[in-house]
XYZ file of C-alpha atoms in Angstrom:
689
model
C 29.471 118.651 -1.238
C 31.922 116.471 -3.066
C 34.496 119.238 -3.293
C 34.202 120.091 0.517
C 34.592 116.460 1.522
C 37.665 116.193 -0.600
C 39.232 119.233 1.071
C 38.460 117.831 4.568
C 40.126 114.541 3.659
C 43.230 116.350 2.457
C 43.346 118.308 5.753
C 43.075 115.142 7.878
C 45.859 113.549 5.890
C 48.095 116.551 6.446
C 47.367 116.473 10.204
C 48.212 112.764 10.423
C 51.501 113.316 8.557
C 52.381 116.203 10.939
C 51.571 114.146 14.024
C 53.713 111.292 12.722
C 56.656 113.622 12.279
C 56.166 114.949 15.853
C 56.047 111.413 17.293
C 59.190 110.415 15.448
C 60.967 113.558 16.699
C 59.924 112.825 20.297
C 61.126 109.210 20.049
C 64.520 110.410 18.838
C 64.796 112.786 21.816
C 63.844 110.066 24.291
C 66.326 107.661 22.740
C 69.003 110.366 22.849
C 68.268 111.109 26.512
C 68.351 107.411 27.353
C 71.741 107.021 25.663
C 73.116 110.054 27.591
C 71.883 108.635 30.910
C 73.305 105.226 30.077
C 76.707 106.705 29.258
C 76.688 108.795 32.455
C 75.786 105.743 34.552
C 78.594 103.681 33.040
C 81.084 106.487 33.721
C 79.914 106.864 37.329
C 80.086 103.123 37.842
C 83.707 103.161 36.633
C 84.553 105.904 39.146
C 82.905 103.964 41.975
C 84.770 100.844 40.953
C 88.030 102.766 41.096
C 87.196 104.026 44.640
C 86.293 100.567 45.877
C 89.556 99.211 44.586
C 91.583 101.789 46.588
C 89.902 102.218 50.016
C 91.440 104.762 52.403
C 92.543 103.207 55.729
C 91.696 105.294 58.792
C 93.039 104.961 62.333
C 90.510 105.853 65.026
C 91.536 108.406 67.639
C 90.854 108.127 71.383
C 91.238 110.398 74.392
C 93.773 109.920 77.179
C 91.155 108.691 79.639
C 89.709 105.874 77.485
C 90.077 102.525 79.250
C 90.821 99.349 77.297
C 87.882 97.588 78.938
C 85.424 100.008 77.320
C 86.537 98.890 73.837
C 85.031 95.574 72.708
C 87.413 94.946 69.783
C 89.999 92.252 70.660
C 92.777 93.841 68.596
C 92.971 97.342 67.155
C 95.224 100.225 66.124
C 94.449 103.635 67.646
C 95.999 107.075 67.809
C 96.621 108.700 71.194
C 96.729 112.489 71.603
C 99.536 114.420 73.241
C 99.572 114.970 76.986
C 98.590 111.547 78.380
C 101.538 111.441 80.810
C 99.367 112.588 83.694
C 98.647 110.952 87.094
C 94.896 111.318 86.621
C 94.930 108.694 83.844
C 95.304 105.564 85.985
C 97.386 102.623 84.812
C 97.340 99.239 86.553
C 100.175 96.757 86.046
C 103.523 96.545 84.266
C 104.026 95.215 80.678
C 100.648 93.466 80.922
C 97.955 95.900 82.028
C 94.515 95.426 83.553
C 91.824 96.553 81.114
C 90.694 99.130 83.666
C 93.823 101.089 82.677
C 94.038 104.086 80.374
C 95.132 102.766 76.963
C 97.343 105.771 76.205
C 98.711 105.946 79.748
C 99.780 102.297 79.495
C 101.441 102.991 76.144
C 103.574 105.744 77.718
C 104.360 103.623 80.790
C 105.535 100.750 78.565
C 107.731 103.065 76.469
C 105.847 102.531 73.206
C 104.813 106.214 73.145
C 106.117 109.410 74.667
C 103.996 112.333 75.816
C 103.622 113.644 72.251
C 101.193 110.810 71.358
C 100.996 108.631 68.262
C 99.713 105.300 66.913
C 99.751 102.093 68.953
C 98.662 98.487 68.483
C 96.524 97.087 71.313
C 95.815 93.381 71.813
C 93.508 91.968 74.493
C 94.659 88.987 76.585
C 93.242 87.035 79.523
C 92.763 88.544 82.976
C 95.408 87.972 85.617
C 96.080 88.066 89.348
C 98.677 90.306 90.967
C 99.178 93.262 88.619
C 102.304 94.990 89.959
C 102.721 98.744 89.958
C 105.938 100.479 88.938
C 107.286 103.887 87.942
C 108.376 104.068 84.310
C 108.729 106.808 81.687
C 107.145 109.419 83.935
C 104.053 107.321 84.717
C 103.354 105.645 88.071
C 101.337 102.482 87.467
C 99.373 101.005 90.365
C 99.027 97.534 91.816
C 95.789 95.566 91.482
C 94.980 92.165 93.045
C 93.099 90.844 90.011
C 91.050 91.901 86.976
C 88.928 90.058 84.446
C 90.766 91.171 81.281
C 94.244 92.390 80.305
C 95.908 94.002 77.312
C 99.366 94.634 75.908
C 100.549 97.519 73.732
C 103.144 97.661 70.970
C 104.146 99.969 68.115
C 101.257 100.882 65.828
C 102.448 98.970 62.761
C 99.633 96.835 61.272
C 100.533 93.183 60.753
C 100.183 91.631 57.301
C 96.965 89.820 56.677
C 95.216 91.376 59.675
C 92.317 93.760 59.184
C 91.948 96.384 61.887
C 88.698 98.259 62.547
C 88.468 101.828 61.285
C 85.886 102.541 63.980
C 85.958 101.128 67.509
C 83.025 99.419 69.212
C 82.433 100.619 72.751
C 80.651 98.643 75.443
C 78.472 101.623 76.422
C 77.331 102.801 72.948
C 74.140 104.833 73.083
C 70.885 103.511 71.668
C 68.768 105.761 69.391
C 66.369 106.231 72.263
C 69.118 107.538 74.482
C 70.053 110.175 71.932
C 66.596 111.747 72.055
C 66.245 111.567 75.851
C 65.369 115.007 77.141
C 67.433 114.393 80.277
C 70.712 114.234 78.311
C 72.670 117.259 77.269
C 75.810 117.461 75.172
C 78.758 119.571 76.083
C 81.520 120.070 73.529
C 84.943 120.449 75.182
C 87.074 123.220 73.715
C 89.539 121.730 71.227
C 93.219 121.655 72.075
C 95.801 121.937 69.306
C 96.935 118.513 68.233
C 93.922 116.665 69.622
C 90.486 115.789 68.366
C 87.634 117.266 70.336
C 84.894 114.780 71.158
C 81.537 115.446 72.797
C 80.875 114.150 76.300
C 77.305 113.261 77.124
C 76.139 114.203 80.594
C 73.196 112.446 82.192
C 71.211 113.904 85.052
C 71.297 111.781 88.194
C 68.049 110.951 89.964
C 67.417 113.398 92.740
C 69.439 116.238 91.231
C 67.901 119.650 91.090
C 66.229 120.604 87.851
C 68.780 123.139 86.771
C 70.254 121.371 83.772
C 69.331 123.988 81.220
C 70.725 126.773 83.310
C 74.039 125.001 83.859
C 74.379 124.113 80.205
C 74.921 127.781 79.392
C 76.577 129.148 82.529
C 78.447 132.407 81.934
C 82.146 132.460 82.754
C 82.998 134.475 85.844
C 84.896 137.651 85.273
C 88.630 137.685 86.002
C 88.037 139.969 88.950
C 86.511 137.052 90.823
C 89.969 135.801 91.558
C 91.313 139.034 92.997
C 93.677 138.659 95.927
C 93.569 140.033 99.423
C 96.223 142.475 100.505
C 99.163 141.023 102.410
C 99.326 141.423 106.175
C 103.109 141.105 106.146
C 105.316 144.215 106.046
C 106.515 144.542 102.466
C 108.945 146.832 100.686
C 107.199 149.026 98.124
C 107.256 147.690 94.595
C 108.045 144.065 95.421
C 105.557 141.442 96.647
C 102.671 143.902 96.748
C 103.338 144.823 93.142
C 103.542 141.196 92.116
C 100.077 140.504 93.473
C 98.530 142.422 90.592
C 99.732 139.742 88.199
C 97.406 137.187 89.744
C 94.289 139.035 88.631
C 94.969 138.207 84.995
C 97.153 135.095 85.192
C 95.812 131.598 85.449
C 97.100 128.167 86.421
C 96.934 124.950 84.460
C 96.726 121.896 86.679
C 99.168 119.544 85.008
C 102.173 120.219 82.944
C 100.826 118.344 79.963
C 97.110 118.247 80.621
C 95.405 117.461 77.297
C 92.149 119.221 78.098
C 93.537 122.316 79.760
C 92.847 125.685 78.221
C 95.663 127.797 79.718
C 93.590 130.940 79.482
C 90.530 129.661 81.272
C 91.316 126.594 83.388
C 91.547 128.475 86.672
C 88.488 130.623 86.021
C 85.954 128.216 84.607
C 85.683 124.453 84.701
C 82.425 123.590 82.939
C 82.748 119.870 83.602
C 83.070 120.295 87.354
C 80.245 122.852 87.470
C 77.880 120.377 85.835
C 79.039 117.478 87.975
C 78.580 119.454 91.182
C 75.038 120.223 90.090
C 74.147 116.538 89.986
C 75.373 115.477 86.550
C 77.808 112.652 85.849
C 79.120 111.279 82.556
C 76.881 108.474 81.289
C 79.908 106.230 80.814
C 80.781 106.681 84.484
C 77.262 105.636 85.500
C 77.616 102.375 83.600
C 81.089 101.497 84.922
C 81.132 102.802 88.478
C 79.945 99.492 89.910
C 82.847 97.732 88.157
C 85.597 100.023 89.462
C 88.147 98.189 91.621
C 88.332 99.658 95.104
C 92.013 100.440 95.525
C 93.544 99.411 98.826
C 96.350 101.899 98.270
C 99.972 101.508 97.244
C 101.615 99.131 99.778
C 105.043 100.423 98.744
C 104.131 103.834 100.162
C 102.530 103.076 103.515
C 102.775 106.415 105.338
C 100.513 108.585 107.511
C 100.720 112.004 105.867
C 99.650 115.443 107.062
C 99.709 118.381 104.668
C 100.043 121.664 106.584
C 98.843 124.289 104.121
C 99.125 128.087 104.156
C 95.716 129.753 104.367
C 96.996 133.221 105.303
C 95.673 136.395 103.717
C 98.998 137.065 101.980
C 98.623 134.027 99.735
C 95.507 135.386 98.000
C 92.550 133.497 96.559
C 94.193 132.577 93.265
C 97.322 131.089 94.809
C 95.232 129.291 97.419
C 93.367 127.559 94.563
C 96.706 126.595 93.002
C 97.731 125.123 96.350
C 94.514 123.069 96.485
C 95.083 121.779 92.961
C 98.586 120.752 94.001
C 97.140 118.801 96.936
C 94.637 117.093 94.640
C 97.409 116.104 92.217
C 99.502 114.669 95.053
C 96.485 112.748 96.387
C 95.946 111.246 92.929
C 99.606 110.313 92.490
C 99.855 108.701 95.940
C 97.042 106.137 95.428
C 95.395 106.600 98.828
C 94.073 103.492 100.590
C 94.046 101.536 103.865
C 96.973 99.343 102.780
C 98.969 102.312 101.471
C 99.251 106.026 102.231
C 96.607 107.919 104.216
C 96.376 111.695 104.060
C 94.846 114.473 106.147
C 95.096 118.260 105.907
C 95.685 121.025 108.458
C 95.240 124.642 107.359
C 96.860 127.495 109.244
C 96.493 131.262 109.371
C 96.482 132.970 112.762
C 95.633 129.561 114.233
C 95.678 126.026 112.796
C 92.638 123.857 112.161
C 92.297 120.270 110.899
C 90.300 120.157 107.644
C 90.054 116.364 107.906
C 92.110 113.602 109.511
C 93.767 110.420 108.260
C 90.700 108.195 108.453
C 88.184 110.640 106.943
C 88.838 109.754 103.267
C 90.181 106.320 102.348
C 90.679 106.718 98.576
C 92.094 109.333 96.214
C 88.765 110.179 94.579
C 86.998 111.097 97.820
C 90.058 112.969 99.015
C 90.209 115.120 95.867
C 86.524 115.988 96.259
C 87.114 117.057 99.875
C 90.137 119.170 98.921
C 88.047 121.110 96.394
C 85.672 122.157 99.203
C 88.367 123.643 101.471
C 87.911 127.386 102.057
C 90.672 129.833 102.929
C 91.054 130.895 106.599
C 92.976 134.153 106.211
C 95.121 135.844 108.855
C 98.849 135.596 109.474
C 101.160 132.730 108.470
C 101.869 131.071 111.839
C 103.497 127.860 110.626
C 105.244 127.193 113.957
C 101.923 127.124 115.765
C 100.587 124.761 113.090
C 103.515 122.336 113.526
C 102.868 122.236 117.297
C 99.204 121.504 116.593
C 100.120 118.623 114.290
C 102.492 117.106 116.856
C 100.036 117.299 119.755
C 96.748 116.573 117.996
C 96.962 115.203 114.478
C 98.939 111.957 114.732
C 96.750 110.229 117.301
C 95.113 106.822 117.156
C 91.684 108.478 117.248
C 92.565 110.439 114.093
C 93.687 107.331 112.206
C 97.385 107.131 113.063
C 98.316 103.487 112.454
C 101.548 103.299 114.461
C 103.117 100.912 111.955
C 103.372 103.630 109.272
C 105.889 106.520 109.319
C 104.448 109.916 110.242
C 105.118 112.615 107.632
C 104.197 116.319 107.740
C 104.609 118.448 104.601
C 104.490 122.167 105.449
C 103.745 124.612 102.618
C 104.534 128.282 103.242
C 104.086 131.318 101.020
C 107.271 133.355 101.341
C 108.081 132.974 105.050
C 106.283 132.215 108.335
C 105.206 135.015 110.662
C 106.289 133.055 113.763
C 109.248 130.848 114.717
C 109.315 127.177 113.768
C 112.556 125.851 115.317
C 111.324 124.750 118.764
C 108.019 123.351 117.475
C 109.855 121.421 114.768
C 112.387 119.970 117.208
C 109.554 118.620 119.351
C 107.911 117.181 116.207
C 111.113 115.441 115.122
C 111.634 113.977 118.584
C 108.064 112.665 118.371
C 108.956 110.739 115.214
C 107.438 113.133 112.634
C 109.327 113.544 109.354
C 108.978 117.241 108.507
C 109.239 118.376 104.873
C 109.175 122.092 103.997
C 107.976 123.549 100.676
C 108.800 127.254 100.442
C 107.056 128.994 97.535
C 108.321 132.381 96.357
C 110.808 132.767 99.198
C 112.062 136.117 100.413
C 114.156 138.197 98.035
C 117.272 139.991 99.260
C 115.251 143.137 99.965
C 112.586 141.126 101.813
C 114.905 139.153 104.106
C 114.836 141.978 106.653
C 111.180 141.096 107.320
C 111.765 137.354 107.885
C 111.109 136.528 111.561
C 113.474 133.531 111.690
C 116.343 133.298 109.164
C 116.951 129.832 107.684
C 113.576 128.700 109.046
C 113.245 125.684 106.752
C 116.755 124.516 107.671
C 115.757 124.624 111.348
C 112.468 122.822 110.747
C 113.144 119.838 108.513
C 113.921 116.296 109.652
C 117.423 116.369 108.160
C 119.400 119.239 106.640
C 120.733 117.252 103.670
C 118.368 118.801 101.108
C 116.099 115.737 100.911
C 113.391 117.322 103.071
C 113.385 120.843 101.562
C 111.846 122.092 98.316
C 112.175 125.700 97.166
C 109.738 126.688 94.418
C 110.326 129.967 92.585
C 106.721 130.567 91.546
C 103.275 129.283 92.442
C 102.811 128.644 88.716
C 105.551 125.992 88.810
C 104.370 124.283 92.014
C 102.701 121.491 90.042
C 106.096 120.464 88.646
C 107.153 119.251 92.109
C 104.357 116.656 92.485
C 106.350 113.625 91.352
C 109.513 114.685 93.193
C 107.600 115.102 96.455
C 105.702 111.818 96.074
C 108.943 109.959 95.413
C 110.534 111.415 98.541
C 107.699 110.875 101.017
C 107.287 107.287 99.775
C 110.983 106.495 100.264
C 110.378 105.085 103.748
C 113.992 103.906 104.097
C 115.099 107.556 104.098
C 112.453 108.860 106.507
C 115.029 109.217 109.269
C 112.781 110.936 111.803
C 110.494 107.904 111.963
C 113.265 106.415 114.081
C 112.943 107.795 117.592
C 114.714 107.050 120.844
C 111.816 104.754 121.761
C 111.436 102.622 118.638
C 114.870 102.069 117.129
C 117.064 100.131 119.561
C 118.092 96.631 120.597
C 118.293 96.851 124.402
C 120.132 94.174 126.350
C 119.712 94.095 130.146
C 122.679 92.550 132.014
C 121.378 91.706 135.514
C 123.447 90.868 138.591
C 122.004 87.732 140.233
C 124.710 87.317 142.876
C 124.079 86.167 146.446
C 124.442 89.697 147.875
C 121.332 90.835 145.995
C 118.865 88.474 147.680
C 115.508 87.192 146.456
C 113.387 90.221 147.454
C 115.777 92.784 145.972
C 116.113 90.681 142.808
C 112.346 90.994 142.273
C 112.733 94.773 142.742
C 115.454 94.795 140.063
C 113.155 92.888 137.681
C 110.393 95.443 138.311
C 112.858 98.204 137.418
C 113.704 96.351 134.164
C 109.980 96.001 133.394
C 109.325 99.699 134.088
C 112.081 100.718 131.684
C 110.846 98.295 129.016
C 107.298 99.709 129.202
C 108.556 103.068 127.929
C 109.657 101.672 124.564
C 107.690 100.765 121.428
C 108.310 97.040 121.187
C 107.929 94.925 118.041
C 110.074 92.988 115.596
C 110.649 96.189 113.590
C 110.819 98.627 116.532
C 112.691 98.267 119.824
C 113.621 94.720 120.834
C 114.513 93.534 124.353
C 116.876 90.800 125.553
C 118.218 89.834 128.994
C 121.245 88.104 130.527
C 121.628 87.133 134.220
C 125.066 86.581 135.705
C 126.905 85.460 138.832
C 130.249 83.675 138.327
C 128.509 82.230 135.297
C 126.087 83.678 132.752
C 122.858 82.578 131.139
C 120.684 84.003 128.397
C 117.203 84.577 129.817
C 115.761 85.575 126.415
C 117.141 87.000 123.156
C 116.077 89.842 120.849
C 114.150 87.481 118.575
C 112.262 85.594 121.280
C 109.431 88.073 121.993
C 108.097 90.943 119.883
C 105.189 92.370 121.878
C 105.300 94.421 125.048
C 103.053 92.022 126.970
C 105.224 89.036 126.047
C 108.363 90.896 127.139
C 106.846 91.868 130.502
C 105.718 88.282 131.125
C 109.185 86.991 130.213
C 110.779 89.391 132.721
C 108.432 88.153 135.472
C 109.483 84.548 134.786
C 113.221 85.181 135.308
C 114.366 83.147 138.327
C 116.918 84.306 140.890
C 120.213 82.463 140.434
C 122.567 83.451 143.350
C 126.362 83.178 143.325
C 129.421 85.406 142.823
C 129.904 88.591 140.747
C 131.891 88.386 137.473
C 130.756 91.540 135.668
C 133.558 91.571 133.055
C 132.702 88.053 131.898
C 129.007 88.998 131.790
C 129.732 91.917 129.423
C 131.663 89.615 127.073
C 128.846 87.058 127.203
C 126.217 89.696 126.369
C 128.261 90.919 123.386
C 128.506 87.385 122.038
C 125.056 85.994 122.847
C 122.892 89.126 122.540
C 124.443 91.947 120.523
C 126.070 89.737 117.893
C 122.493 89.082 116.729
C 121.480 92.742 116.744
C 120.148 94.248 113.495
C 122.507 96.592 111.594
C 120.037 99.487 111.605
C 119.400 99.306 115.358
C 121.075 101.330 118.104
C 122.657 98.906 120.557
C 122.031 99.728 124.235
C 123.377 97.702 127.172
C 121.891 98.465 130.594
C 123.914 96.756 133.312
C 122.620 96.596 136.906
C 124.914 95.461 139.740
C 125.128 95.758 143.536
C 128.876 95.277 144.131
C 132.437 95.255 142.882
C 133.296 92.695 140.209
C 135.592 89.743 140.958
C 137.118 90.094 137.465
C 138.412 92.961 135.341
C 135.807 95.106 133.582
C 138.078 97.484 131.656
C 138.886 95.345 128.599
C 135.307 94.018 128.142
C 133.968 97.578 128.486
C 136.415 98.887 125.844
C 135.390 96.073 123.472
C 131.724 96.984 123.952
C 132.393 100.654 123.230
C 134.489 99.754 120.186
C 131.626 97.659 118.799
C 129.244 100.596 119.076
C 127.308 99.356 122.091
C 126.106 102.305 124.199
C 126.486 101.148 127.796
C 124.582 102.413 130.834
C 125.863 101.254 134.246
C 123.507 101.362 137.261
C 124.979 100.561 140.656
C 123.041 99.857 143.844
C 124.162 99.832 147.510
C 127.740 98.383 147.512
C 128.503 98.947 143.810
C 131.929 100.522 143.057
C 131.547 104.014 141.576
C 134.872 103.813 139.691
C 133.830 100.563 137.977
C 130.490 102.075 136.933
C 132.321 104.966 135.238
C 134.651 102.567 133.397
C 131.749 100.448 132.152
C 129.625 103.438 131.080
C 129.910 105.100 127.660
C 131.550 108.543 127.617
C 130.559 110.949 129.087
C 130.180 108.792 132.193
C 128.046 111.361 134.013
C 125.258 110.783 131.449
C 125.587 106.997 131.337
C 126.241 105.918 134.940
C 123.893 106.124 137.941
C 124.279 105.231 141.602
C 121.268 104.319 143.793
C 121.689 104.036 147.546
C 119.140 101.223 147.981
C 117.059 98.902 145.826
C 113.718 100.420 146.810
C 114.750 103.729 145.176
C 115.498 102.202 141.775
C 112.074 103.169 140.386
C 112.918 106.870 140.813
C 115.627 106.599 138.155
C 113.401 105.299 135.349
C 112.551 108.806 133.975
C 116.193 109.921 134.204
C 117.487 106.889 132.292
C 114.846 107.313 129.570
C 115.568 111.039 129.329
C 119.297 110.458 128.894
C 118.704 107.754 126.270
C 116.505 110.126 124.252
C 118.787 113.146 124.734
C 121.733 111.132 123.451
C 119.676 109.922 120.486
C 118.382 113.390 119.563
C 121.831 114.969 119.775
C 122.908 113.158 116.615
C 123.737 115.494 113.682
C 120.773 116.219 111.325
C 122.647 115.711 108.073
């Protein structure tokens, strides 16, 4: 027993020694691991300290369409992409811009950036009244009565001591709940070289059809969807008919520098517009639409404009879409509104038809939407018939013609018309319509044998000085003419055909009040004067009327500036009292030149209409020569005992067109149409250059 117990004690001691060694070994390992972790932590902390000491500054990027008002930061540096010099990115103001403006568009307008993009510094300032539009650096800024906030842009060089945000804060940032909303779907725009692609969130509008999932993955139509119809015009083999095949594979990009345009797919597939048409709108637009200023239009371009577009079969579906995109771009650049330009569209093929008139759409956005819905008519290319339709039907008060705005018709033709345009255009010009002609892909030398009317555009336009004609070599380059066309149609001082024989003269009546006339016949003469005056468009900017009565002496009954409405003029004529006395016609002409026509406006035609019933007691030759020398067109109307030879001396050459003899006073009214006709014939015979 004693020996066994001794052995057991020795064994226990050995076990305890072994366990002690194990514990010591484990402690050493733990300590070693702890030291390794401590060293690693210190090293990592040093690296982090180094990174904190040298932070990397980042400049946030924005898209061309981002408005300053959507960014909350009061001062920031951003980078704009290339391609923001586009009319669709609206800019309001000059130097100081309303915050409803595109940030990058304003930077280009101010000259800080060019169309290649770059960094800019933006600083918010207080809102203003009277933002003035201007054209600068390829960007047309618009006018705005007032806005709650403004901003200015400068070169993107950070100022010392100022910290700029590396990420911008937007006023319509999404909440976490919005991100998980089943009604929202994200669409990633295809990236364009040199720009940063950013997702656009689309929110379904209440009442839209439940087709969101289907539209989110719409297949692209095949290129054959844009195939063209065969031309109905006679064509030489291997020319225009051969060129049509190119349109099946070619596409059109709507803007020369559009930042989101994929040149290979823009004409075939526009995912954004497909989704929007299905009842989806960008969420940002939903939150800001109520704040959008309703543009009253550009007051510096107050015109009534008709586009006469080619819908013939020869143009084909693809080119017709290019034409519609061109119209939409023009509508955007014009800034449509009741105080500025109004625009309607007539489409022609075999026969013309109004797509919508001047009063149908009163802003650019609605007009662009309507243009997208226009469908092609087909048929021939009867532009002459379309111009006649515009003259007779389009520019009426019922269709929105304002009277105070110049009438402009822009005719687009593919190649050449299939009917004649000269006579229809002459009637349009005489009606005060300024005709512009855009000829796209005009006839080649081999094709000219098929042209119905050579030099058709020259015969159609308002003036033949090149201002009213645009020749475009290819439908693909049509979009390059947008700014040139807008600049021309808005140059109202050069719209020569707005001035007609009825709205562009200062007319002075010189009335014989001698004793031989008598009271009753004098009232008949005044009625004749009133009947002539009724035919003219009377206002302070149109035709103005004045009157002088004479015997031996002369008196001014009323001057050009006294009355500027037709009713006031007619009432003033009724109030003229019969004077009675002798007949000094030569002195009356001199008096009218001094008291009436010396105050005539430089841009007015000066017309003197003299009415007498007898031979003058003084000489009329010298006063008549002075009148002619001063550019006064003189019409002489003699009644009863008037001397025919004196009438011919007084009248402007040729006398047969400017002098009239009436056998008795009661027949004066019969000569009203003839006098008006001769006035207008003389006016319209002026050279068109």
